[in-house]
């Protein structure tokens, strides 16, 4: 035997060889309650031998995984969503048995993937998932699991929220970690976790949590920090709700408030079998004491305790009075745990109580009948066959009684409780053994304590809407939300007729209105993406993905409820087809890893740019950028909306379009680096000013120019209705409208307030829309390996100038409300071989252009715009457009980026 290794040395060896997590980052983008999330995890094997590693991530139970990719050394393993097979030998294992794992938190599921990482090599994991946030107790909650299992050198959570209706409230909770052993809390448990930074305006919020290693260690030495939770709500009108439309899909959010509550007929059914002995029964009793005090005078209630016997407090529903509440509490207090569990008998007795009361009091349309059912076990007494219990309950309730179930502990038949609630218009919750059952029960009751409407039906004209999700809802509780999504038959529809019928406490409610849904804002569709519609992952239409998510969820629920085998198979096939089309990992689909394939240049960087930018691709293309000097970093910009040719781009080349006469004129301006040029000056009328600052670069070899100039900064001042400043560079956008907001250009985001909307499409363009009638598109030109004469720069395009006045000026603005014509119209260039030769040499026929009273000699030319993707014919004005523009070059020089003065035209003010 060799010499014995001291225990301390063995410990150091184990610590040294454990794979090191170098980065753990989560990025989420929430657009209109629909959340896109990507988790990135990077690990390093420091050992001298290969190591097994496991990546695990808790995700919300309601979420669908859409993508998973592993990078092991120089190999790429790409996840692919396929039909679920009975057996699978893939290396991805996803635990869908919900919270039965030791480290599973309430309402989460665990995704796991294992791999072997070579010695001294790296691995990276990228997981993407999507979910529709549900409104509970008046708030949407977005929860991100931050449990990297070790301290990480780079740990970050970055969440963007975009709500066009406006953000009414937002809070970040302390880290929540109810069940993880060995975890702790930060020094301050009353507010956001340490290092959290929140920036927000009316419609946009950015939350960043980026703790240092020291801050992580103070929270939890083992790297199990907990759930990072954001709660928020949106502004809503007292009308028929908020309808949003994009590319033929719509979503309707309906959440009325300030209505009188409906009376509740409620029966509390409490398991008092022997297994409830001790803490569980005591906590449940305490919770029911609190709930009884919360009942309203117009409510009616009763209490049933059940074990192998059914014990009813009163054989009829009781009015809420101080005496009845006291008597009810005494009855609950004297309940003692004994015997088995007769679930069927307890439910039948509760339903009979409710049906009898409603039948004898004729208040069915003006009240809501509820059963709140709590158990910790399986049926052991009376009817124990699950299918018969479900059938008996469904036949007795007849859709008139809603059953809300709570299962406590690991021995409960949760599938039975889930189906009971699904089939009887209720909800279900699960409470773990070591959690406080009482507080869970109170929280669950709070969600349903205030019914405002019953028998809600939302109708749209069949000629306008197809494939809508569920439109019938038994109840609407205060603080929740009804969501419907569907497809529009006519994408050009201006108004959508909506009818809502429902009952409230005093009358039958009918709301009818025509909701304006168009025209859709074109600026939101300038994503630069060439993916086809319906391409699931990366599809730019978040409303389409919301529709597919909601439809898939409802198909899964229908499948779970159905007992008819042909019907179940039809539902399963529909759900599977939809999940495959949109790349959702569901019970009917599975994930297989394809690979390995060699990693291409730039792949890791592309993945690091995060899926979570919503409309952008969830995982970027695997194709690497070219290696020759000067290629653009991202794919060329392909405009998806009609952008006017009127623009300035490149060195800088100006183009002016005169649509009435179907003429296009172009000219160059050879400015000096540092010059700030006035592009659009309409400060006195529309309140809009656009200036551009030049940057210099050496001229290409063998060229005729001594230097090149490009626009490195575009500044926009909007003076109406309130003043806002925009500064755009190739790397960032700064928006200052009272609250200063800095947006990186490598992430897609949309922000807006007070009639100003800024949409950033990652590394492609920035669209600025003002009051819906003025739109500018700024193209971002980036080079991966720029040549000496190349610079990152911007192009400026006018997409919509309707809102600019006839007094508008500037190098581009002066031509927007003008027309031009040729006074000498030479033969078209295609009419003779000589003209063809001239074109090939870069020259063309000459003519005289008449514009704004000027006679301008011009020559026919071809010029590329839109990042070189489109070639246009234009008449070129030489000599820095000396005879074309008003005044001369120096008249267009601004003194600073937000200078609104103009020596030409009406504007003379130089104020800020």
XYZ file of C-alpha atoms in Angstrom, residues 118-393:
276
model
C -12.594 17.049 -21.141
C -9.641 17.917 -18.920
C -8.753 21.640 -18.836
C -11.655 22.376 -21.181
C -14.817 24.472 -21.034
C -18.528 23.803 -21.343
C -21.513 26.101 -21.817
C -25.236 25.455 -21.477
C -28.028 27.600 -22.911
C -31.648 26.944 -21.911
C -34.640 28.969 -23.161
C -38.234 28.870 -21.985
C -41.425 30.910 -22.365
C -44.487 31.505 -20.229
C -47.577 33.676 -20.029
C -47.661 35.435 -16.669
C -50.897 34.975 -14.732
C -52.424 37.788 -12.701
C -53.061 36.867 -9.082
C -54.098 39.208 -6.267
C -53.730 42.143 -8.653
C -50.119 41.410 -9.651
C -48.148 39.564 -12.296
C -45.244 37.617 -10.833
C -42.072 36.671 -12.712
C -39.858 34.315 -10.735
C -36.311 33.300 -11.734
C -34.458 30.521 -9.942
C -30.942 31.630 -8.977
C -29.403 28.384 -7.737
C -26.075 27.825 -9.501
C -25.036 25.402 -6.690
C -21.737 27.255 -6.167
C -20.480 30.829 -5.990
C -20.011 32.224 -9.492
C -17.456 34.787 -10.618
C -20.053 36.346 -12.927
C -23.656 36.071 -11.824
C -26.401 38.264 -13.258
C -30.146 38.459 -13.764
C -31.347 40.983 -16.351
C -35.090 41.499 -16.860
C -36.763 43.872 -19.317
C -40.496 44.559 -19.062
C -42.420 46.262 -21.860
C -46.104 46.984 -21.293
C -47.711 49.331 -23.806
C -50.638 49.971 -21.437
C -48.178 51.423 -18.917
C -46.660 49.979 -15.746
C -48.830 50.875 -12.752
C -46.659 49.349 -10.026
C -43.433 47.341 -9.776
C -41.547 45.759 -6.891
C -38.645 43.354 -6.478
C -39.059 41.029 -3.516
C -36.311 39.703 -1.221
C -34.838 36.416 -2.413
C -37.271 33.614 -1.611
C -35.924 30.196 -0.661
C -38.416 28.381 1.506
C -37.204 24.809 1.131
C -33.483 24.777 0.364
C -31.307 23.587 3.213
C -28.128 25.513 3.870
C -29.359 28.681 2.239
C -29.633 32.031 3.838
C -30.882 35.537 3.266
C -29.206 38.812 2.603
C -28.541 41.333 5.304
C -31.737 43.197 4.482
C -34.804 41.012 3.998
C -37.229 43.879 3.559
C -36.445 45.001 0.014
C -34.768 43.969 -3.234
C -31.658 41.763 -2.953
C -28.324 43.591 -2.663
C -26.917 45.008 -5.939
C -30.380 45.175 -7.572
C -30.774 48.182 -9.890
C -34.207 49.212 -11.223
C -34.731 51.663 -14.092
C -38.207 52.365 -15.403
C -40.461 54.816 -17.151
C -44.160 54.679 -18.008
C -44.055 51.603 -20.248
C -40.617 50.055 -19.762
C -38.629 48.694 -16.839
C -35.163 47.171 -16.598
C -34.149 45.240 -13.481
C -30.582 44.008 -13.013
C -29.357 41.807 -10.158
C -25.586 41.415 -10.298
C -24.123 40.404 -6.923
C -20.384 40.097 -6.435
C -18.906 36.865 -5.053
C -18.788 38.468 -1.598
C -22.453 39.484 -1.817
C -23.377 35.966 -2.998
C -21.509 34.423 -0.065
C -23.399 36.599 2.417
C -26.672 35.269 0.996
C -25.676 31.594 0.683
C -22.257 29.959 0.790
C -23.469 27.025 -1.311
C -24.618 29.123 -4.264
C -28.312 28.453 -3.624
C -29.502 32.059 -3.548
C -33.222 31.427 -4.140
C -35.962 32.867 -6.325
C -35.532 36.364 -7.740
C -39.133 37.603 -7.881
C -40.567 40.629 -9.685
C -44.188 41.667 -9.179
C -45.908 44.306 -11.258
C -49.249 45.435 -12.615
C -50.335 47.504 -15.595
C -52.696 50.411 -16.134
C -56.119 49.387 -17.388
C -59.229 51.246 -18.462
C -62.704 50.640 -17.062
C -63.836 49.373 -20.441
C -64.075 46.142 -22.341
C -60.366 45.515 -21.857
C -57.085 45.885 -23.705
C -56.812 44.382 -27.206
C -53.397 44.211 -28.894
C -52.823 43.155 -32.506
C -49.707 42.183 -34.439
C -49.426 40.549 -37.870
C -52.842 38.950 -37.945
C -52.928 37.769 -34.303
C -54.667 39.430 -31.366
C -54.735 39.116 -27.586
C -57.547 40.426 -25.398
C -56.888 41.167 -21.711
C -60.066 41.594 -19.669
C -59.782 42.561 -15.981
C -62.613 44.831 -14.824
C -62.505 46.327 -11.355
C -64.600 48.479 -9.018
C -67.594 46.152 -9.398
C -69.711 45.106 -6.394
C -68.715 41.594 -5.262
C -71.031 38.666 -5.928
C -72.365 36.813 -2.873
C -70.518 33.548 -2.178
C -72.139 30.263 -1.220
C -69.112 28.432 0.137
C -68.622 25.074 1.827
C -65.283 24.415 3.507
C -64.467 20.683 3.311
C -61.630 19.709 5.648
C -59.840 16.351 5.819
C -59.797 15.245 9.491
C -58.420 11.736 8.920
C -55.684 10.333 11.140
C -52.907 11.423 8.753
C -53.738 15.096 9.443
C -52.645 14.779 13.055
C -50.329 17.408 14.482
C -49.062 20.515 12.720
C -51.038 20.097 9.476
C -54.446 20.108 11.151
C -53.503 22.858 13.601
C -52.246 25.155 10.801
C -55.322 24.438 8.712
C -57.672 25.236 11.610
C -55.868 28.536 12.264
C -56.173 29.446 8.580
C -59.912 28.697 8.544
C -60.373 30.934 11.584
C -58.849 33.787 9.590
C -60.913 32.994 6.487
C -64.215 32.879 8.389
C -63.589 36.411 9.681
C -63.117 37.533 6.066
C -66.573 36.374 4.884
C -68.953 39.173 3.883
C -72.460 39.680 5.321
C -74.086 38.665 2.012
C -72.156 35.361 1.893
C -73.492 31.981 3.054
C -71.306 29.181 4.388
C -71.055 25.767 5.993
C -68.290 23.426 7.178
C -67.742 19.704 6.599
C -65.091 17.553 8.266
C -64.474 14.158 6.777
C -62.539 10.990 7.520
C -64.284 7.625 7.196
C -67.384 9.522 8.410
C -68.848 12.712 6.971
C -69.444 15.277 9.728
C -71.557 18.289 8.702
C -71.715 21.348 10.947
C -75.183 22.404 9.719
C -77.395 20.684 7.155
C -77.952 24.005 5.384
C -75.952 27.125 4.515
C -75.730 29.740 7.279
C -75.782 33.537 7.024
C -72.631 35.352 8.052
C -73.132 36.930 11.475
C -70.802 37.359 14.458
C -72.594 34.485 16.202
C -72.391 32.093 13.236
C -68.695 32.850 12.773
C -68.054 32.138 16.439
C -70.013 28.878 16.282
C -68.178 27.802 13.162
C -64.813 28.407 14.804
C -65.852 26.335 17.811
C -66.891 23.470 15.519
C -63.553 23.586 13.693
C -61.641 23.769 16.979
C -63.193 20.516 18.199
C -62.344 18.535 15.058
C -60.040 15.639 15.903
C -58.023 13.477 13.482
C -59.172 9.892 13.158
C -60.034 7.231 10.586
C -59.654 7.034 6.786
C -60.423 9.347 3.842
C -63.849 9.365 2.125
C -63.243 11.971 -0.596
C -66.276 10.979 -2.702
C -68.717 11.124 0.205
C -67.464 14.522 1.380
C -67.764 16.076 -2.083
C -71.254 14.658 -2.660
C -72.489 16.038 0.665
C -71.012 19.499 -0.005
C -72.549 19.684 -3.501
C -75.982 18.666 -2.150
C -75.776 21.477 0.448
C -75.069 24.057 -2.233
C -77.623 22.786 -4.762
C -80.329 22.701 -2.089
C -79.643 26.306 -1.013
C -79.591 27.665 -4.581
C -82.761 25.768 -5.548
C -84.741 27.074 -2.571
C -83.537 30.685 -2.761
C -83.579 31.362 -6.527
C -80.303 33.283 -6.502
C -78.306 31.104 -8.871
C -77.596 33.879 -11.374
C -76.612 36.361 -8.675
C -74.229 34.296 -6.569
C -71.243 31.960 -6.911
C -71.212 28.476 -5.368
C -67.770 27.280 -4.245
C -66.282 24.285 -2.472
C -62.857 24.732 -0.866
C -61.572 21.196 -0.422
C -58.434 20.316 1.559
C -56.866 16.867 1.971
C -53.487 15.245 2.534
C -54.199 11.762 1.196
C -55.785 9.391 -1.269
C -59.365 7.991 -1.151
C -59.360 5.004 1.224
C -62.996 4.769 2.346
C -66.244 4.573 0.349
C -65.739 5.047 -3.398
C -61.997 4.774 -4.037
C -61.943 4.456 -7.859
C -60.661 7.732 -9.287
C -62.766 7.659 -12.481
C -65.979 7.043 -10.550
C -65.228 9.831 -8.077
C -64.708 12.223 -11.005
C -67.898 11.110 -12.764
C -69.973 11.303 -9.588
C -68.682 14.800 -8.815
